Coordinates of C-alpha atoms and ligand atoms in Angstrom, one line a residue:
M1 CA -31.7 -4.9 -22.5
P2 CA -29.8 -8.2 -22.9
T3 CA -28.4 -9.6 -19.7
D4 CA -24.7 -9.0 -19.5
T5 CA -23.3 -12.4 -19.0
T6 CA -19.7 -11.1 -18.8
A7 CA -20.4 -9.2 -15.6
S8 CA -18.3 -10.6 -12.8
S9 CA -18.4 -10.2 -9.0
S10 CA -15.6 -8.7 -6.9
A11 CA -15.0 -12.2 -5.5
E12 CA -14.5 -13.6 -9.0
R13 CA -12.2 -10.8 -9.9
L14 CA -10.2 -11.4 -6.7
A15 CA -9.7 -15.0 -7.7
E16 CA -8.5 -13.9 -11.1
V17 CA -6.0 -11.4 -9.6
R18 CA -4.8 -14.2 -7.2
Q19 CA -4.3 -16.5 -10.2
R20 CA -2.4 -13.8 -12.1
I21 CA -0.1 -13.2 -9.1
A22 CA 0.6 -16.9 -8.9
D23 CA 1.4 -17.1 -12.6
A24 CA 3.6 -14.0 -12.5
A25 CA 5.5 -15.4 -9.4
R26 CA 6.2 -18.7 -11.2
Q27 CA 7.4 -16.9 -14.3
A28 CA 9.9 -15.1 -12.0
S29 CA 10.8 -18.3 -10.2
R30 CA 9.3 -16.9 -7.0
A31 CA 6.9 -18.5 -4.5
P32 CA 3.4 -17.0 -4.8
E33 CA 3.1 -16.9 -1.1
D34 CA 6.0 -14.4 -0.9
I35 CA 3.7 -11.8 -2.5
T36 CA 1.1 -10.1 -0.4
L37 CA -2.0 -8.9 -2.2
I38 CA -3.3 -5.7 -0.8
A39 CA -6.9 -5.1 -2.0
V40 CA -7.2 -1.3 -2.3
S41 CA -10.7 -0.5 -1.2
K42 CA -10.6 3.3 -1.3
T43 CA -13.9 5.0 -2.4
F44 CA -15.7 1.6 -1.9
S45 CA -18.3 1.2 0.9
A46 CA -18.2 -1.3 3.7
Q47 CA -21.0 -3.1 1.8
A48 CA -18.8 -3.4 -1.3
I49 CA -15.8 -4.6 0.7
T50 CA -17.8 -7.4 2.6
P51 CA -17.9 -9.9 -0.3
V52 CA -14.1 -9.6 -0.7
L53 CA -13.6 -10.2 3.0
A54 CA -16.0 -13.2 2.8
A55 CA -13.9 -14.6 -0.1
G56 CA -11.0 -14.7 2.3
Q57 CA -9.0 -11.6 1.5
R58 CA -7.4 -10.1 4.6
H59 CA -4.9 -7.4 3.5
F60 CA -6.6 -4.1 2.5
G61 CA -5.3 -0.7 1.6
E62 CA -6.9 2.7 2.1
N63 CA -5.4 6.1 1.2
R64 CA -7.3 8.4 3.5
V65 CA -7.3 8.2 7.3
Q66 CA -10.7 9.8 7.6
E67 CA -12.4 7.5 5.1
A68 CA -10.8 4.5 6.7
R69 CA -12.1 5.6 10.1
E70 CA -15.6 5.6 8.8
K71 CA -15.5 2.1 7.2
W72 CA -13.0 0.0 9.0
P73 CA -13.6 -0.1 12.8
G74 CA -16.9 -2.0 12.1
L75 CA -15.4 -4.3 9.6
K76 CA -12.4 -5.0 11.8
E77 CA -14.7 -6.0 14.6
R78 CA -16.3 -8.7 12.3
Y79 CA -12.9 -9.7 10.8
P80 CA -10.3 -9.2 13.6
D81 CA -7.5 -10.7 11.5
V82 CA -7.7 -8.0 8.8
V83 CA -4.4 -6.2 8.1
L84 CA -5.0 -2.6 7.1
H85 CA -2.4 -0.8 5.1
L86 CA -2.2 3.0 4.8
I87 CA -1.0 3.7 1.2
G88 CA -1.9 7.4 0.9
P89 CA -0.1 10.6 2.1
L90 CA -0.2 11.1 5.8
Q91 CA -0.5 14.5 7.5
T92 CA 1.1 14.8 10.9
N93 CA -2.2 15.9 12.4
K94 CA -3.8 12.5 11.4
V95 CA -0.9 10.4 12.8
K96 CA -2.8 9.7 16.1
H97 CA -5.8 8.1 14.3
A98 CA -3.6 6.4 11.7
V99 CA -1.5 4.6 14.4
R100 CA -4.7 3.5 16.1
L101 CA -6.4 2.1 13.1
F102 CA -3.8 0.9 10.6
D103 CA -1.4 -2.0 10.9
V104 CA 1.2 -1.0 8.3
I105 CA 2.2 2.5 7.0
H106 CA 3.5 2.6 3.4
T107 CA 4.1 6.4 3.1
V108 CA 6.8 7.6 5.4
D109 CA 8.6 10.3 3.5
R110 CA 9.8 13.2 5.7
P111 CA 11.5 13.7 9.1
K112 CA 8.6 15.5 10.7
L113 CA 6.2 12.6 9.9
A114 CA 8.8 10.0 11.0
A115 CA 9.2 11.7 14.3
E116 CA 5.5 12.1 14.9
L117 CA 4.9 8.4 14.0
A118 CA 7.7 7.3 16.3
R119 CA 6.3 9.4 19.2
E120 CA 2.7 8.1 18.7
M121 CA 3.7 4.4 18.3
E122 CA 5.8 4.7 21.5
K123 CA 2.8 6.2 23.3
R124 CA 0.4 3.5 22.1
G125 CA 2.9 0.7 22.5
R126 CA 2.2 -0.2 18.9
Q127 CA 5.4 -0.6 16.8
L128 CA 4.0 -0.8 13.3
P129 CA 6.0 -1.9 10.3
V130 CA 6.6 1.0 7.9
F131 CA 7.7 1.5 4.3
V132 CA 9.7 4.5 3.1
Q133 CA 8.0 6.0 0.1
V134 CA 10.4 7.0 -2.7
N135 CA 9.4 9.5 -5.4
T136 CA 11.3 7.5 -8.1
G137 CA 10.1 9.8 -10.9
E138 CA 11.0 12.9 -8.9
E139 CA 7.6 14.4 -9.7
P140 CA 7.1 17.7 -7.9
Q141 CA 3.4 17.0 -7.1
K142 CA 4.0 13.5 -5.8
A143 CA 4.8 12.4 -2.2
G144 CA 8.0 10.4 -1.4
V145 CA 11.6 11.1 -0.6
P146 CA 13.8 11.9 -3.7
P147 CA 16.0 8.9 -4.7
R148 CA 19.1 10.8 -3.8
Q149 CA 18.0 11.4 -0.3
A150 CA 16.6 7.9 0.3
D151 CA 19.6 6.3 2.0
A152 CA 20.1 9.1 4.5
F153 CA 16.3 9.2 5.2
I154 CA 16.1 5.5 5.8
K155 CA 19.1 5.6 8.1
A156 CA 17.5 8.5 10.1
C157 CA 14.1 6.6 10.3
R158 CA 15.9 3.7 11.9
E159 CA 18.6 5.3 14.0
E160 CA 17.1 8.7 15.0
Y161 CA 13.5 7.8 15.2
G162 CA 13.7 4.0 15.9
L163 CA 11.1 3.1 13.3
N164 CA 10.6 -0.4 12.2
V165 CA 11.4 0.2 8.5
V166 CA 10.7 -3.0 6.5
G167 CA 10.8 -1.8 2.9
C168 CA 10.4 0.8 0.2
M169 CA 7.3 1.9 -1.7
C170 CA 6.8 3.7 -5.0
I171 CA 4.1 4.9 -7.4
P172 CA 5.7 5.3 -10.9
P173 CA 4.7 8.2 -13.1
V174 CA 1.7 7.3 -15.1
D175 CA 3.3 8.0 -18.5
E176 CA 6.6 6.2 -18.0
E177 CA 7.7 2.6 -18.2
P178 CA 7.1 1.3 -14.7
A179 CA 9.9 -1.3 -14.9
L180 CA 12.6 1.4 -14.6
H181 CA 11.0 2.7 -11.4
F182 CA 10.6 -0.8 -10.0
A183 CA 14.2 -1.6 -10.7
L184 CA 15.4 1.7 -9.1
L185 CA 13.3 1.0 -6.0
R186 CA 14.7 -2.4 -5.7
K187 CA 18.2 -1.1 -5.9
I188 CA 17.5 1.4 -3.1
A189 CA 16.0 -1.2 -0.9
E190 CA 18.8 -3.7 -1.4
R191 CA 21.6 -1.3 -0.6
N192 CA 19.8 -0.5 2.6
G193 CA 19.3 -4.1 3.6
L194 CA 15.5 -3.8 3.1
R195 CA 13.7 -6.9 1.9
Q196 CA 10.2 -5.7 1.2
L197 CA 9.0 -3.8 -1.9
S198 CA 5.5 -2.2 -2.1
M199 CA 5.0 -1.7 -5.8
G200 CA 2.6 -2.6 -8.6
M201 CA -1.1 -1.6 -9.1
S202 CA -3.9 -3.0 -11.3
H203 CA -2.2 -2.2 -14.6
D204 CA 1.4 -3.2 -13.7
F205 CA 1.5 -5.7 -10.8
E206 CA 2.8 -8.5 -13.0
V207 CA 5.8 -6.3 -14.0
A208 CA 6.3 -5.4 -10.4
I209 CA 6.4 -9.1 -9.4
A210 CA 9.1 -9.7 -12.0
F211 CA 11.1 -6.9 -10.3
G212 CA 10.7 -8.3 -6.9
A213 CA 7.5 -6.8 -5.4
T214 CA 6.5 -8.4 -2.1
H215 CA 3.4 -6.2 -1.8
V216 CA 1.2 -5.4 -4.7
R217 CA -1.6 -2.8 -4.2
V218 CA -4.5 -3.7 -6.5
G219 CA -7.8 -1.7 -6.5
S220 CA -9.8 -1.5 -9.7
A221 CA -8.9 -5.0 -10.9
I222 CA -10.8 -6.3 -7.9
F223 CA -13.4 -3.7 -7.0
G224 CA -14.1 -2.4 -10.5
P225 CA -13.6 1.2 -11.7
R226 CA -13.9 3.9 -9.0
K227 CA -16.8 6.3 -9.6
L228 CA -15.3 9.1 -7.6
P229 CA -11.7 10.1 -8.1
A230 CA -9.8 9.1 -4.9
H231 CA -8.1 11.8 -2.9
G232 CA -4.5 12.3 -4.1
E233 CA -5.0 11.1 -7.6
Ligands
LIG1 C1 -5.4 3.7 -5.6 C2 -4.1 3.2 -5.4 C3 -3.7 1.9 -5.8 C4 -4.6 1.0 -6.6 O1 -4.8 1.5 -7.8 P1 -5.5 0.6 -9.0 O2 -5.1 1.2 -10.2 O3 -7.0 0.8 -8.7 O4 -5.1 -0.8 -8.8 C5 -2.4 1.5 -5.4 N1 -1.6 2.3 -4.7 C6 -1.9 3.5 -4.3 C7 -0.9 4.3 -3.6 C8 -3.2 4.0 -4.6 O5 -3.5 5.3 -4.2

Protein backbone atom coordinates (compact mmCIF):
# COMPACT_ATOMS: atom_id res chain seq x y z
CA MET A 1 0.00 0.00 0.00
CA PRO A 2 1.31 3.47 -0.80
CA THR A 3 2.14 5.65 2.15
CA ASP A 4 -0.57 8.18 2.86
CA THR A 5 1.33 11.44 2.79
CA THR A 6 -1.83 13.45 3.54
CA ALA A 7 -2.31 11.85 6.95
CA SER A 8 -1.93 14.50 9.65
CA SER A 9 -1.51 14.31 13.38
CA SER A 10 -3.92 15.69 15.94
CA ALA A 11 -1.34 18.36 16.83
CA GLU A 12 -1.22 19.47 13.18
CA ARG A 13 -4.99 19.54 12.94
CA LEU A 14 -5.12 21.55 16.17
CA ALA A 15 -2.81 24.15 14.60
CA GLU A 16 -5.07 24.29 11.53
CA VAL A 17 -8.20 24.79 13.64
CA ARG A 18 -6.44 27.56 15.60
CA GLN A 19 -5.52 29.25 12.32
CA ARG A 20 -9.09 28.99 11.04
CA ILE A 21 -10.39 30.48 14.29
CA ALA A 22 -7.96 33.39 13.98
CA ASP A 23 -9.00 33.97 10.35
CA ALA A 24 -12.71 33.83 11.18
CA ALA A 25 -12.18 36.24 14.07
CA ARG A 26 -10.38 38.76 11.87
CA GLN A 27 -13.11 38.46 9.23
CA ALA A 28 -15.59 39.40 11.93
CA SER A 29 -13.36 42.23 13.24
CA ARG A 30 -12.88 40.36 16.49
CA ALA A 31 -9.76 39.52 18.48
CA PRO A 32 -8.79 35.84 18.12
CA GLU A 33 -7.95 35.67 21.83
CA ASP A 34 -11.58 36.45 22.67
CA ILE A 35 -12.50 33.01 21.36
CA THR A 36 -11.82 29.97 23.51
CA LEU A 37 -11.24 26.73 21.66
CA ILE A 38 -12.63 23.75 23.55
CA ALA A 39 -11.12 20.54 22.18
CA VAL A 40 -13.88 17.93 22.48
CA SER A 41 -12.14 14.69 23.42
CA LYS A 42 -15.18 12.45 24.03
CA THR A 43 -14.62 8.81 22.97
CA PHE A 44 -10.86 9.42 22.66
CA SER A 45 -8.45 7.80 25.10
CA ALA A 46 -6.03 9.57 27.42
CA GLN A 47 -3.30 8.38 25.07
CA ALA A 48 -4.96 10.11 22.11
CA ILE A 49 -5.47 13.30 24.14
CA THR A 50 -1.84 13.57 25.31
CA PRO A 51 -0.35 14.93 22.03
CA VAL A 52 -2.99 17.68 22.01
CA LEU A 53 -2.06 18.61 25.59
CA ALA A 54 1.62 18.53 24.63
CA ALA A 55 0.83 20.95 21.77
CA GLY A 56 -0.38 23.45 24.37
CA GLN A 57 -4.16 23.01 24.24
CA ARG A 58 -5.69 23.46 27.71
CA HIS A 59 -9.49 23.71 27.32
CA PHE A 60 -11.16 20.34 26.78
CA GLY A 61 -14.77 19.20 26.54
CA GLU A 62 -16.35 15.91 27.54
CA ASN A 63 -20.02 14.95 27.34
CA ARG A 64 -20.18 12.10 29.86
CA VAL A 65 -19.30 12.38 33.53
CA GLN A 66 -18.39 8.71 33.88
CA GLU A 67 -16.08 8.71 30.85
CA ALA A 68 -14.38 11.90 32.05
CA ARG A 69 -13.83 10.37 35.50
CA GLU A 70 -11.95 7.51 33.87
CA LYS A 71 -9.65 9.71 31.76
CA TRP A 72 -9.15 13.10 33.32
CA PRO A 73 -7.99 12.82 36.94
CA GLY A 74 -4.66 11.37 35.73
CA LEU A 75 -4.28 13.90 32.91
CA LYS A 76 -5.17 16.79 35.22
CA GLU A 77 -2.44 15.68 37.58
CA ARG A 78 0.10 15.98 34.77
CA TYR A 79 -1.42 19.19 33.39
CA PRO A 80 -2.88 21.05 36.40
CA ASP A 81 -3.85 24.10 34.33
CA VAL A 82 -6.34 22.13 32.21
CA VAL A 83 -9.85 23.60 32.11
CA LEU A 84 -12.43 20.84 31.71
CA HIS A 85 -15.84 21.71 30.25
CA LEU A 86 -18.92 19.51 30.63
CA ILE A 87 -20.82 19.85 27.34
CA GLY A 88 -23.22 16.90 27.60
CA PRO A 89 -26.51 16.38 29.46
CA LEU A 90 -26.08 16.14 33.24
CA GLN A 91 -28.23 13.87 35.40
CA THR A 92 -28.81 15.08 38.93
CA ASN A 93 -27.32 11.89 40.39
CA LYS A 94 -24.00 12.71 38.68
CA VAL A 95 -23.81 16.31 39.92
CA LYS A 96 -21.50 15.43 42.80
CA HIS A 97 -18.86 13.95 40.51
CA ALA A 98 -19.36 16.66 37.89
CA VAL A 99 -18.70 19.49 40.35
CA ARG A 100 -15.59 17.75 41.63
CA LEU A 101 -14.01 17.13 38.21
CA PHE A 102 -15.26 19.82 35.81
CA ASP A 103 -14.37 23.52 35.77
CA VAL A 104 -17.23 24.84 33.60
CA ILE A 105 -20.74 23.39 33.04
CA HIS A 106 -22.38 24.21 29.68
CA THR A 107 -25.63 22.30 30.04
CA VAL A 108 -27.79 23.78 32.80
CA ASP A 109 -31.36 23.46 31.51
CA ARG A 110 -33.84 22.71 34.30
CA PRO A 111 -34.65 23.91 37.83
CA LYS A 112 -33.93 20.58 39.54
CA LEU A 113 -30.43 20.47 38.01
CA ALA A 114 -29.79 24.13 38.83
CA ALA A 115 -30.79 23.54 42.46
CA GLU A 116 -28.65 20.43 42.78
CA LEU A 117 -25.63 22.16 41.20
CA ALA A 118 -26.02 25.16 43.50
CA ARG A 119 -26.22 22.89 46.54
CA GLU A 120 -23.16 20.84 45.58
CA MET A 121 -21.06 23.91 44.63
CA GLU A 122 -21.88 25.49 47.96
CA LYS A 123 -20.93 22.31 49.77
CA ARG A 124 -17.62 22.01 47.92
CA GLY A 125 -16.83 25.72 48.01
CA ARG A 126 -16.46 25.55 44.26
CA GLN A 127 -18.52 28.19 42.45
CA LEU A 128 -18.18 27.08 38.80
CA PRO A 129 -19.14 29.25 35.85
CA VAL A 130 -22.18 27.80 34.07
CA PHE A 131 -23.91 28.22 30.72
CA VAL A 132 -27.64 27.83 30.25
CA GLN A 133 -28.34 25.46 27.37
CA VAL A 134 -31.12 26.66 25.06
CA ASN A 135 -32.92 24.24 22.75
CA THR A 136 -33.06 26.80 19.92
CA GLY A 137 -34.58 24.30 17.48
CA GLU A 138 -37.21 23.20 20.03
CA GLU A 139 -36.36 19.59 19.23
CA PRO A 140 -38.26 17.25 21.56
CA GLN A 141 -35.35 14.79 21.93
CA LYS A 142 -32.79 17.49 22.65
CA ALA A 143 -31.74 18.95 25.99
CA GLY A 144 -32.01 22.66 26.70
CA VAL A 145 -34.61 25.11 27.89
CA PRO A 146 -37.08 26.24 25.18
CA PRO A 147 -36.30 29.78 23.90
CA ARG A 148 -39.59 31.12 25.31
CA GLN A 149 -38.63 30.03 28.82
CA ALA A 150 -34.99 31.08 28.65
CA ASP A 151 -35.33 34.53 30.26
CA ALA A 152 -37.28 33.23 33.27
CA PHE A 153 -34.95 30.27 33.70
CA ILE A 154 -31.79 32.41 33.54
CA LYS A 155 -33.31 34.75 36.11
CA ALA A 156 -34.14 31.82 38.41
CA CYS A 157 -30.63 30.37 38.04
CA ARG A 158 -29.19 33.67 39.20
CA GLU A 159 -31.66 34.85 41.79
CA GLU A 160 -33.14 31.68 43.25
CA TYR A 161 -30.16 29.37 42.98
CA GLY A 162 -27.31 31.89 43.01
CA LEU A 163 -25.48 30.23 40.12
CA ASN A 164 -22.69 32.05 38.35
CA VAL A 165 -24.35 32.16 34.90
CA VAL A 166 -21.82 33.42 32.35
CA GLY A 167 -23.52 32.67 29.05
CA CYS A 168 -25.75 30.56 26.82
CA MET A 169 -25.06 27.39 24.87
CA CYS A 170 -26.82 25.73 21.93
CA ILE A 171 -26.55 22.79 19.53
CA PRO A 172 -28.45 23.66 16.34
CA PRO A 173 -30.56 20.98 14.61
CA VAL A 174 -28.36 19.05 12.16
CA ASP A 175 -30.55 19.76 9.14
CA GLU A 176 -31.02 23.50 9.60
CA GLU A 177 -29.02 26.61 8.82
CA PRO A 178 -26.95 27.06 12.01
CA ALA A 179 -26.74 30.86 11.55
CA LEU A 180 -30.41 31.29 12.52
CA HIS A 181 -29.81 29.42 15.76
CA PHE A 182 -26.61 31.27 16.56
CA ALA A 183 -28.39 34.59 15.99
CA LEU A 184 -31.26 33.54 18.27
CA LEU A 185 -28.89 32.42 21.03
CA ARG A 186 -27.01 35.68 20.82
CA LYS A 187 -30.24 37.66 21.15
CA ILE A 188 -31.26 35.67 24.23
CA ALA A 189 -27.84 36.14 25.84
CA GLU A 190 -27.74 39.86 25.07
CA ARG A 191 -31.15 40.65 26.52
CA ASN A 192 -30.11 38.85 29.70
CA GLY A 193 -26.82 40.70 29.98
CA LEU A 194 -24.76 37.55 29.28
CA ARG A 195 -21.53 37.97 27.35
CA GLN A 196 -20.47 34.42 26.59
CA LEU A 197 -21.77 32.20 23.82
CA SER A 198 -20.89 28.51 23.60
CA MET A 199 -21.74 27.60 20.01
CA GLY A 200 -20.09 26.15 16.91
CA MET A 201 -18.67 22.68 16.26
CA SER A 202 -16.31 21.19 13.66
CA HIS A 203 -18.60 21.89 10.70
CA ASP A 204 -19.84 25.36 11.66
CA PHE A 205 -17.44 27.07 14.08
CA GLU A 206 -16.51 29.78 11.59
CA VAL A 207 -20.19 30.75 11.18
CA ALA A 208 -20.54 30.71 14.98
CA ILE A 209 -17.59 33.09 15.32
CA ALA A 210 -19.23 35.46 12.82
CA PHE A 211 -22.28 35.46 15.13
CA GLY A 212 -20.28 36.15 18.28
CA ALA A 213 -19.26 32.75 19.68
CA THR A 214 -16.83 33.09 22.59
CA HIS A 215 -16.46 29.32 23.04
CA VAL A 216 -16.32 26.91 20.10
CA ARG A 217 -16.52 23.17 20.80
CA VAL A 218 -14.46 21.31 18.22
CA GLY A 219 -13.97 17.54 18.27
CA SER A 220 -13.52 15.64 15.02
CA ALA A 221 -11.65 18.46 13.22
CA ILE A 222 -8.91 17.97 15.84
CA PHE A 223 -9.09 14.32 16.91
CA GLY A 224 -10.38 12.84 13.65
CA PRO A 225 -13.63 10.92 13.18
CA ARG A 226 -15.05 9.16 16.23
CA LYS A 227 -15.17 5.38 15.89
CA LEU A 228 -17.91 4.97 18.45
CA PRO A 229 -21.01 7.11 18.47
CA ALA A 230 -20.79 9.31 21.55
CA HIS A 231 -23.53 9.15 24.14
CA GLY A 232 -26.32 11.60 23.38
CA GLU A 233 -25.71 11.77 19.64
C1 LIG B 1 -19.45 16.07 20.24
C2 LIG B 1 -19.85 17.46 20.55
C3 LIG B 1 -19.16 18.54 19.96
C4 LIG B 1 -18.04 18.38 18.95
O1 LIG B 1 -18.54 17.85 17.75
P1 LIG B 1 -17.61 17.77 16.42
O2 LIG B 1 -18.59 17.74 15.33
O3 LIG B 1 -16.82 16.52 16.56
O4 LIG B 1 -16.75 18.97 16.42
C5 LIG B 1 -19.56 19.82 20.32
N1 LIG B 1 -20.55 20.03 21.20
C6 LIG B 1 -21.21 19.03 21.80
C7 LIG B 1 -22.29 19.34 22.77
C8 LIG B 1 -20.88 17.71 21.49
O5 LIG B 1 -21.57 16.72 22.08
